[in-house]
Short mmCIF file of C-alpha atoms in Angstrom, two decimals:
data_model
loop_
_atom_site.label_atom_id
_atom_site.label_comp_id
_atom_site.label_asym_id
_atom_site.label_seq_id
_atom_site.Cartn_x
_atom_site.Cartn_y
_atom_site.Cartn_z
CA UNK A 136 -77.08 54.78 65.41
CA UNK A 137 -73.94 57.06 64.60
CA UNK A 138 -71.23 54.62 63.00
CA UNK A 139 -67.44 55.52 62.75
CA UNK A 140 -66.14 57.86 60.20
CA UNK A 141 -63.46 56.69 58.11
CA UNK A 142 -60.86 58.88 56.93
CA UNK A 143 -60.73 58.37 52.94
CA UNK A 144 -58.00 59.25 50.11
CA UNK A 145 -56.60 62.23 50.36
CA UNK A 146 -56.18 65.27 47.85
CA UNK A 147 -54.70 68.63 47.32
CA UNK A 148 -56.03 71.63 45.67
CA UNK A 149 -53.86 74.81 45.27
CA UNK A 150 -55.45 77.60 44.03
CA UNK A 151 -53.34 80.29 41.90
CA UNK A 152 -55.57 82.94 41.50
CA UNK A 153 -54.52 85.46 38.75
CA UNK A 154 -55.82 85.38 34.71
CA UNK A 155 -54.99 87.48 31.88
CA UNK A 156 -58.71 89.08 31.45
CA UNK A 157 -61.79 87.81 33.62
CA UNK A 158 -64.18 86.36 31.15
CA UNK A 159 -68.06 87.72 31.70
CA UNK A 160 -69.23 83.99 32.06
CA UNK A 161 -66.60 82.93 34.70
CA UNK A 162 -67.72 82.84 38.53
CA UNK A 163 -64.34 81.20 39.88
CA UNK A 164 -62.28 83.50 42.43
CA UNK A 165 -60.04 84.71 39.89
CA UNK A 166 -58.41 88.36 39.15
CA UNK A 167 -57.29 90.02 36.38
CA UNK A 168 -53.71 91.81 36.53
CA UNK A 169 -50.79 91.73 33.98
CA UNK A 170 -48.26 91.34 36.82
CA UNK A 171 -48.48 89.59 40.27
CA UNK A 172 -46.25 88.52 43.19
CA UNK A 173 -45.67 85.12 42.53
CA UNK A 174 -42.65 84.62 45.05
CA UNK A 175 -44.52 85.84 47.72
CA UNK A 176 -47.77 83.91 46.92
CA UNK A 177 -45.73 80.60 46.79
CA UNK A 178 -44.36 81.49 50.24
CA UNK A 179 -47.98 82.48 51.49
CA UNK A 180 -48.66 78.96 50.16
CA UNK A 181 -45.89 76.94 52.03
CA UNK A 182 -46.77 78.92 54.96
CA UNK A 183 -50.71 78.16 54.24
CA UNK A 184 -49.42 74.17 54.42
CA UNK A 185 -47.77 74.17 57.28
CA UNK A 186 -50.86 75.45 59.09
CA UNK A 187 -52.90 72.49 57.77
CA UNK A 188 -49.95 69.84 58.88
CA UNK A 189 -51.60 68.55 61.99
CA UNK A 190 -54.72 67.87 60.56
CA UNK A 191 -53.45 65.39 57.72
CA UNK A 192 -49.97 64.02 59.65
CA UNK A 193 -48.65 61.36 58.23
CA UNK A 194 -52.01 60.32 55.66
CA UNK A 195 -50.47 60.17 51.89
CA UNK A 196 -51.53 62.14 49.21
CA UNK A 197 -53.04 60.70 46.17
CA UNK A 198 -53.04 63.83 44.04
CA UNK A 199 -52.41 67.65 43.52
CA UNK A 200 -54.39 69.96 41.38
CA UNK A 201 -53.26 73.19 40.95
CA UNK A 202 -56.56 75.14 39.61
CA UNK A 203 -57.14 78.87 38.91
CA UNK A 204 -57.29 81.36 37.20
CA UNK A 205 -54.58 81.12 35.14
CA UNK A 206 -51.92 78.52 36.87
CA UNK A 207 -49.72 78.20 33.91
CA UNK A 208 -49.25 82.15 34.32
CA UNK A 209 -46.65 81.20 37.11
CA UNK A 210 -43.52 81.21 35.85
CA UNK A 211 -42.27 77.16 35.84
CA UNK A 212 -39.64 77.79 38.88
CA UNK A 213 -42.09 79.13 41.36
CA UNK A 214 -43.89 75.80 40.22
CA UNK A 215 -40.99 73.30 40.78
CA UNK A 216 -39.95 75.44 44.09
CA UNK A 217 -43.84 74.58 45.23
CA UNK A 218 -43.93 71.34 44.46
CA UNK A 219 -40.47 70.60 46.34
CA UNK A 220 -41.50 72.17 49.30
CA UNK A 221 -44.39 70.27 48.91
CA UNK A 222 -42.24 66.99 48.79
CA UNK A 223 -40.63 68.12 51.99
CA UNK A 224 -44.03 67.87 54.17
CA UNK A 225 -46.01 65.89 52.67
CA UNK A 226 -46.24 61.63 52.02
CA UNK A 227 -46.77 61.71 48.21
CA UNK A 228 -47.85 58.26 46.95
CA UNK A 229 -45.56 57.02 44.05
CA UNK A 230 -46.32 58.29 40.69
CA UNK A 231 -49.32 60.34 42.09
CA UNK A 232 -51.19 62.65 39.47
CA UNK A 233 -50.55 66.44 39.60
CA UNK A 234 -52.58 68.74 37.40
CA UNK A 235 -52.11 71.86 35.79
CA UNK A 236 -54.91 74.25 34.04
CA UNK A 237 -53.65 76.22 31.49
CA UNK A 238 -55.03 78.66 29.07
CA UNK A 239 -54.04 78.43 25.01
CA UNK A 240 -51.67 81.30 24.77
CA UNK A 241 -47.77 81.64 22.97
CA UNK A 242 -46.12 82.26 26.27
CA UNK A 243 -47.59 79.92 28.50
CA UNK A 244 -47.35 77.30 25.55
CA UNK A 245 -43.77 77.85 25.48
CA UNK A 246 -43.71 76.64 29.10
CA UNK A 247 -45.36 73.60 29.01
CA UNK A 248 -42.02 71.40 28.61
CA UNK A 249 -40.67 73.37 31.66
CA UNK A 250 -44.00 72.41 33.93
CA UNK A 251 -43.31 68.49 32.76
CA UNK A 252 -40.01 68.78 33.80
CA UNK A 253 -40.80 70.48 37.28
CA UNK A 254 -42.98 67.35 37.69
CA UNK A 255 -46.38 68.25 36.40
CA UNK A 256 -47.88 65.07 34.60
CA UNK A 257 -51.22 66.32 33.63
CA UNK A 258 -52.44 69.65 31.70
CA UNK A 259 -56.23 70.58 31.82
CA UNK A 260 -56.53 73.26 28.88
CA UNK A 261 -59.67 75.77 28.98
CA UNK A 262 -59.84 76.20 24.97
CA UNK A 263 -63.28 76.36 25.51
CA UNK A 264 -64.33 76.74 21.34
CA UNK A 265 -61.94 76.71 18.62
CA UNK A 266 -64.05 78.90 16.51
CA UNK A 267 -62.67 82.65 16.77
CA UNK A 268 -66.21 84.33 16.55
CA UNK A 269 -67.59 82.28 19.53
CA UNK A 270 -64.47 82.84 21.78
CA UNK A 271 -64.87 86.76 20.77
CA UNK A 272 -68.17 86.66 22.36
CA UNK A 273 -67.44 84.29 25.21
CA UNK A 274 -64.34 87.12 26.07
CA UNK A 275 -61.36 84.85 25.84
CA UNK A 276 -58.13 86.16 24.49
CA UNK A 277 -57.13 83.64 22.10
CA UNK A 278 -58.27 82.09 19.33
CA UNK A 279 -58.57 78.99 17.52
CA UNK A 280 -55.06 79.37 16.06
CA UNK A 281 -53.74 79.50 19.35
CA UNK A 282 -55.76 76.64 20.80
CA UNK A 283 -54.31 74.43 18.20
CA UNK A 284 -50.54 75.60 19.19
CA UNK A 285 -51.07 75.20 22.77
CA UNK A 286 -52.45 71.48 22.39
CA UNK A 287 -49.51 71.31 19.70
CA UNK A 288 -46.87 71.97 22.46
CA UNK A 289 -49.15 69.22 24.79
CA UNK A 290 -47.99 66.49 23.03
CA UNK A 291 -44.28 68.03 21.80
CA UNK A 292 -43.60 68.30 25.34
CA UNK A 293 -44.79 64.51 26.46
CA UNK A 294 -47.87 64.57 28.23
CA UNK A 295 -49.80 61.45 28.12
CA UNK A 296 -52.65 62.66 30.30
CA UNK A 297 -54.03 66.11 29.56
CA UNK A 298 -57.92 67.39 29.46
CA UNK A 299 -59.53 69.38 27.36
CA UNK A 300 -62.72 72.08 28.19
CA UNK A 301 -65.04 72.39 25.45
CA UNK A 302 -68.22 74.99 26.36
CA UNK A 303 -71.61 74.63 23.97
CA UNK A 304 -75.07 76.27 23.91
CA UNK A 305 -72.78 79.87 23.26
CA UNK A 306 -74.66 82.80 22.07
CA UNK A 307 -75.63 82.45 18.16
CA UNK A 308 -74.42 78.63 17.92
CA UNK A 309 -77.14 76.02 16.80
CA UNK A 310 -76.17 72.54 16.25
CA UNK A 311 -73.62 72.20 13.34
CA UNK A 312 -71.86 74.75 14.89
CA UNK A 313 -71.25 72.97 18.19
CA UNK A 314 -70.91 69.73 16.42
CA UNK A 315 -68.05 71.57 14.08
CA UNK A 316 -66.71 72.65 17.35
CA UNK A 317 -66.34 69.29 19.17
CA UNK A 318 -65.08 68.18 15.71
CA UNK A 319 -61.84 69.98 15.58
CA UNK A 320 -61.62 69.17 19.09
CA UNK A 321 -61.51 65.47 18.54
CA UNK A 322 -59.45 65.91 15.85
CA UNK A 323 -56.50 66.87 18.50
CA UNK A 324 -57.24 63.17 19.91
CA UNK A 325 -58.02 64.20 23.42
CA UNK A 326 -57.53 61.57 26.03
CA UNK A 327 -60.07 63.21 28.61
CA UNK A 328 -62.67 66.06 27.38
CA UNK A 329 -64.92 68.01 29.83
CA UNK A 330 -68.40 69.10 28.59
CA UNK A 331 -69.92 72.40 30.12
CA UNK A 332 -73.23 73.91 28.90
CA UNK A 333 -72.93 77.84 29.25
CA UNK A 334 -74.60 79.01 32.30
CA UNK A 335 -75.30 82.58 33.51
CA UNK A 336 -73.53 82.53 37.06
CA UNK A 337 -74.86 85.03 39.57
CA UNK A 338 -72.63 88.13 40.04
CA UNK A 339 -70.69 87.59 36.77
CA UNK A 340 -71.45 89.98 33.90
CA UNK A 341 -73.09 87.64 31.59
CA UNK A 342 -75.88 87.53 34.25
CA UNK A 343 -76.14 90.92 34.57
CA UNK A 344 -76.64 91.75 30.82
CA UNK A 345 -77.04 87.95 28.87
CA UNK A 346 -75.62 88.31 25.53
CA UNK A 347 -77.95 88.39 22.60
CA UNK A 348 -78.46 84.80 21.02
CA UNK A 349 -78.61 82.56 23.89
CA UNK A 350 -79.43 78.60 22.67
CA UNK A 351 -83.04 77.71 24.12
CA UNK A 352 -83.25 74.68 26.23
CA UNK A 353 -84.48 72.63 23.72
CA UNK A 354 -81.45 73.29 21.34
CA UNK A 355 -79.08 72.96 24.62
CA UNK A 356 -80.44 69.97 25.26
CA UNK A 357 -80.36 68.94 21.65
CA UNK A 358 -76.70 69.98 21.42
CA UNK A 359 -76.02 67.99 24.50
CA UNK A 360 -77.63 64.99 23.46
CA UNK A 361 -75.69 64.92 20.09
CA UNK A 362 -72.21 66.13 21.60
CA UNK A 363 -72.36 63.28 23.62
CA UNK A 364 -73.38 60.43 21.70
CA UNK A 365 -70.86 61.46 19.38
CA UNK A 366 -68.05 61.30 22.15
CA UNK A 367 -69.16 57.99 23.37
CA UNK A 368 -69.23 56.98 19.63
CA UNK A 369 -65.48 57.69 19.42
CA UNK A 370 -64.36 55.73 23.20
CA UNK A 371 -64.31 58.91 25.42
CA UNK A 372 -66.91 57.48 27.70
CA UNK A 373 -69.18 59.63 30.11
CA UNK A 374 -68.30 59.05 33.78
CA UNK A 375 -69.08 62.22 35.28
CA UNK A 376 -71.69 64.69 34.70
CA UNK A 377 -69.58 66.82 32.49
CA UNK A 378 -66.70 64.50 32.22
CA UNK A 379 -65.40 62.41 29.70
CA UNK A 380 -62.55 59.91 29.09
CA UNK A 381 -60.58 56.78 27.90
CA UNK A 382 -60.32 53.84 29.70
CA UNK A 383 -57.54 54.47 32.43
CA UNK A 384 -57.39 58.69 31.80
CA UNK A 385 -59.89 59.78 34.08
CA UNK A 386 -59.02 62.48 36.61
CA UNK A 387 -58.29 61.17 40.01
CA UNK A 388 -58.13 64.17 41.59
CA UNK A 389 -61.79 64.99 40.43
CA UNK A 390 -62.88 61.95 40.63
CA UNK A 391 -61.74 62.22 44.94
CA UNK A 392 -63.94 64.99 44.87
CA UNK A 393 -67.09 63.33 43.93
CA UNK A 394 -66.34 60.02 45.86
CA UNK A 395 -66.73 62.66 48.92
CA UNK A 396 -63.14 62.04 49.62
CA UNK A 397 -60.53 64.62 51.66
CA UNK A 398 -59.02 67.34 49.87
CA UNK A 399 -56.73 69.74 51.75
CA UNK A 400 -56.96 73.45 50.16
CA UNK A 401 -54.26 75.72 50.38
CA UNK A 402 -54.61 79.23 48.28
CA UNK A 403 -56.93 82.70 47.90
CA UNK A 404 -60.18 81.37 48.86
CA UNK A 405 -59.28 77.69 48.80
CA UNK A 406 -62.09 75.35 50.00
CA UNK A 407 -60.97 72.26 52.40
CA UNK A 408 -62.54 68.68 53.45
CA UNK A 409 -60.60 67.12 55.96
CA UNK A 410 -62.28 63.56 58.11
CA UNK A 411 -60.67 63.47 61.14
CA UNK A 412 -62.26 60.17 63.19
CA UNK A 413 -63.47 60.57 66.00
CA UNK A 414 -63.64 64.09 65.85
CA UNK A 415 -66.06 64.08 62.51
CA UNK A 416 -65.62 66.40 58.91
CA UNK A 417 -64.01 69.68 58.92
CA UNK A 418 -64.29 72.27 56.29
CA UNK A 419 -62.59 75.20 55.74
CA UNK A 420 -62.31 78.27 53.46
CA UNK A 421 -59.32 80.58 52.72
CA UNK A 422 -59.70 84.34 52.39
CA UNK A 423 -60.68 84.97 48.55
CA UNK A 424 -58.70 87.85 47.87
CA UNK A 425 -55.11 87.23 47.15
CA UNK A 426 -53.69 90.61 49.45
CA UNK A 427 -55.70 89.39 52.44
CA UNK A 428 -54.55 85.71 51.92
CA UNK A 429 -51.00 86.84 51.55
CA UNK A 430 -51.03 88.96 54.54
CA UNK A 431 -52.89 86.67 57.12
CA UNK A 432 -50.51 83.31 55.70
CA UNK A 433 -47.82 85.27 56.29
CA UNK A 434 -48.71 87.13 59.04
CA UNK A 435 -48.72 85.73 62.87
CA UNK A 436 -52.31 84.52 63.06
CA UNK A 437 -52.63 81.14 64.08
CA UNK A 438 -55.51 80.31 61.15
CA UNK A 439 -56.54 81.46 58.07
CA UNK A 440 -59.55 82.00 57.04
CA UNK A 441 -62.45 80.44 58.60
CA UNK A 442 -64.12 76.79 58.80
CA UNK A 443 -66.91 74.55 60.31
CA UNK A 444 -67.88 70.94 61.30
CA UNK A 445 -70.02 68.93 59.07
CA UNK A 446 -73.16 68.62 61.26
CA UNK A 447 -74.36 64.68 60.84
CA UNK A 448 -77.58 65.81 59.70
CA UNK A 449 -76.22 68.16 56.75
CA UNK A 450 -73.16 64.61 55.95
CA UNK A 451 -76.09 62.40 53.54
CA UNK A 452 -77.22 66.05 51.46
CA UNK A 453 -73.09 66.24 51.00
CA UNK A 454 -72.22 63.13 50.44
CA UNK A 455 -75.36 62.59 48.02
CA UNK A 456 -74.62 65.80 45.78
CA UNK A 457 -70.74 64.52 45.17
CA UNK A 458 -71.58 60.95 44.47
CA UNK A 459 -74.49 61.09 42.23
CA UNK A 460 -72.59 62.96 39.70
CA UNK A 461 -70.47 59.78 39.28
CA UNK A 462 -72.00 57.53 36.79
CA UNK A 463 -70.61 55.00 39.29
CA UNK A 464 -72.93 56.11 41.61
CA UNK A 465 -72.44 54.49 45.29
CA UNK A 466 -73.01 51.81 47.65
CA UNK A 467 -74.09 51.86 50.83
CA UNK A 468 -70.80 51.08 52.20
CA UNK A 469 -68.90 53.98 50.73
CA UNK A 470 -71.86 56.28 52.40
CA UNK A 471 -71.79 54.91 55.60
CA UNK A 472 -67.61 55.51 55.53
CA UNK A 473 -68.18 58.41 54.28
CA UNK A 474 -70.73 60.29 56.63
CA UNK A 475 -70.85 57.54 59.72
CA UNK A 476 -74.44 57.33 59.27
CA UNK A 477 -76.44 54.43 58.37
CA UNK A 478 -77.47 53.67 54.69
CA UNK A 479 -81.51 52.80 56.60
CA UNK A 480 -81.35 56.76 57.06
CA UNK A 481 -81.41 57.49 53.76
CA UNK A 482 -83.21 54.38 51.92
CA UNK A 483 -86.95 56.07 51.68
CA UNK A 484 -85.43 59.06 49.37
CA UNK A 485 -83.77 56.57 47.33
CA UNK A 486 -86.52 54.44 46.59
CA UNK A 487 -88.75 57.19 46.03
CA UNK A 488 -85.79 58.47 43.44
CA UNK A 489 -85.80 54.51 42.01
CA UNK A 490 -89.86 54.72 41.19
CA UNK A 491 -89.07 58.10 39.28
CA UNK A 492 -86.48 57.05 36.76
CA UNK A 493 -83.75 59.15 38.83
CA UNK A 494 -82.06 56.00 40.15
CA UNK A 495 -81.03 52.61 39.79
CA UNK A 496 -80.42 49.72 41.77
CA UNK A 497 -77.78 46.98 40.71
CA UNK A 498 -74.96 45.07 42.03
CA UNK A 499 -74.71 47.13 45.24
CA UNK A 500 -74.75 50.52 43.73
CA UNK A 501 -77.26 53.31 43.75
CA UNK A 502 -76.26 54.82 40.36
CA UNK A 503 -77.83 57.84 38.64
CA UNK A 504 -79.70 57.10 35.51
CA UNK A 505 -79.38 59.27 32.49
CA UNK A 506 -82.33 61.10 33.19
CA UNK A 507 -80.84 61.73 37.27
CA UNK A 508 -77.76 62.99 35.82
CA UNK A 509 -79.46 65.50 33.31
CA UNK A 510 -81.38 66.32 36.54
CA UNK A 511 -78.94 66.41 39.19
CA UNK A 512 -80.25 68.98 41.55
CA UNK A 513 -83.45 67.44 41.71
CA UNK A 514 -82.60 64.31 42.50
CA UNK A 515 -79.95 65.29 45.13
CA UNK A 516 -83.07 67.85 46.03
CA UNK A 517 -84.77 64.81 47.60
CA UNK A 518 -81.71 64.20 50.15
CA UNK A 519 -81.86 67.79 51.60
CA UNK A 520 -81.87 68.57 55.43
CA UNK A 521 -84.55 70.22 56.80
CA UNK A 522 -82.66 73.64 57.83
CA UNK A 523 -79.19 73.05 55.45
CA UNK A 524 -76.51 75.06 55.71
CA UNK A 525 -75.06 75.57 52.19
CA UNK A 526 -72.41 73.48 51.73
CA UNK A 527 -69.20 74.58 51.30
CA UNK A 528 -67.32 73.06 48.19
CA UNK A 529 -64.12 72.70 46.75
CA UNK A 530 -63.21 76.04 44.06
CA UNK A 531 -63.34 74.40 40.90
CA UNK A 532 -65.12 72.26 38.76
CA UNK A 533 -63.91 69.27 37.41
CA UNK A 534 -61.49 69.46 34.52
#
């Protein structure tokens, strides 16, 4: 028997589209260009928002993660002119997080200050490897020197919360080299560090020719296993599936994500949640390319881009692959909010997942064990529909 939806916290993702150079391992809707109209794309952006008013009316906002590309490209005005507008029309909750990614880099380092003071309270920095031969091969364009500078300016300009992206198994590193790696990036006393194995994404060039030297699975999964127990070892405790932090620092707005709460997307080829009760969950994609977004937000058309209703069969699949990358996990409560359906719908795959070491039962929570997290897509592989549609997600990873 259907139950009643629940609207639940609400998020916002804005997506600022433009990098420096596209690296070959990067799958992200992001475009390379040494200039770009970042006036106009704020006002596509306001005008984007003011679209998506009715839907969220009056529900506060819990956080704001501005994700990319390169965000910290944008010059820090067009930033603080968002983010006002943003005050205008929207209920921000007191002292509500609001992320920036950045990329190491003199210029955008140099900026950092400026972003605190246009009221950005938490940097995510993609420094990826600090050691210049590995970050040649991955394609970045800077090296360790610079990572050090940029996390440098981090804490000279105040930030208390900030991330840091650390990427292992790269091509010709075995295990003291990834170990060295993670190393220097404790050494910068991170409060929150994500973890990311490299993977070839389809349609990126690294897929289409993998670079020689490639870690096997067993020395990925060796890496992993020591890169972690070494994080946990120093208090920056696992709680997502590639996420790691201090007690109190980890990312709300990420963490919304995998609770399968609302996120409103505004942005080139933004992805949206949105529960509306009584009605059921709506999700929507902006156009991906930044000219097509520009022109339809500020153009006459009464949408942009294009969206669809959650069907109730497709809601436990959803709900199941956000959740059980939580360490958390869920109870039954949260899932029946969550997709109006009852828990009963859902308990045969969970016990079957329970008898093979995927899952745990405890306290009221179906958590993932270590082995379920290490093999996410099987065990939310158990929970799909019979004919899913693939589900549309938010654009980024957490970070």
């Amino acid at each position: 028997m259907p139950l009643e939806l629940q609207a639940p916290a609400l998020s916002l993702y804005v997506h600022l589209p433009w990098c420096l150079a596209k690296c070959p391992y990067c799958d992200f809707n992001s475009y390379a260009a040494a200039e770009f109209p970042a006036e106009r794309y704020v006002d596509a952006l306001i005008a984007d928002l003011e679209r998506e008013l009715p839907r969220i009316w009056g529900r506060p906002v819990h956080s704001i993660f501005f994700g990319g590309g390169t965000p910290s490209l944008f010059p820090p005005e067009s930033i603080a002119r968002l983010l006002s507008e943003l005050r205008a029309r929207l209920r921000l909750t007191p002292g509500l997080e609001i992320s920036l990614e950045a990329n190491p880099g003199a210029s955008e380092s140099k900026r950092f200050r400026a972003f605190r003071e246009a009221g950005i309270n938490r940097l995510s920095l993609g420094v990826q490897s600090f050691d210049d031969v590995f970050l040649t091969r991955l394609g970045r364009v800077h090296d360790g020197r610079a990572a050090m500078a940029a996390i440098s300016s981090i804490h000279d300009a105040g930030f208390e919360r900030w991330n840091l992206d650390l990427i292992f198994a790269l091509p010709g590193q075995d295990l003291s080299a990834a170990m060295a790696d993670l190393e220097r990036a404790l050494s910068c006393a991170p409060p929150h560090l994500s973890l990311y194995q490299l993977t070839l994404e389809a349609g990126t060039p690294f897929a289409h020719q993998a670079p020689p030297g490639i870690p096997g699975e067993d020395l990925a999964a060796d890496m992993e296993r020591a890169l972690r127990e070494r994080l946990h070892a120093v208090g920056l405790v696992r709680y997502e599936i590639s996420a790691h932090a201090r007690p109190g620092q980890e990312c709300w707005h990420n963490r919304n994500y995998w609770r399968f709460g609302d996120y409103l997307g505004i942005g080139a080829g933004a992805h949206g949640k949105i529960t509306l009760p009584g009605q059921g969950i709506w999700r929507s994609q902006k156009p991906a390319r930044p000219e097509s977004y520009m022109d339809d937000a500020l153009g006459p058309a009464a949408e942009i881009g294009r969206g669809h209703w959650v069907q109730p069969a497709e809601r436990p699949f959803e709900f199941l692959l956000n959740a059980l990358r939580l360490v958390e996990g869920f109870s039954c409560a949260q899932f029946e909010a969550g997709t109006g359906l009852p828990c009963l719908e859902i308990e045969p795959q969970l016990r079957r997942a329970q008898r093979e070491g995927l899952l745990t039962y405890e306290d009221g929570h179906w958590r993932p064990t270590g082995f379920g997290l290490d093999w996410h897509n099987e065990l939310c592989g158990r929970f799909l529909p019979r004919s899913p549609r693939r589900p549309a997600f938010h654009a980024h990873e957490p970070g």
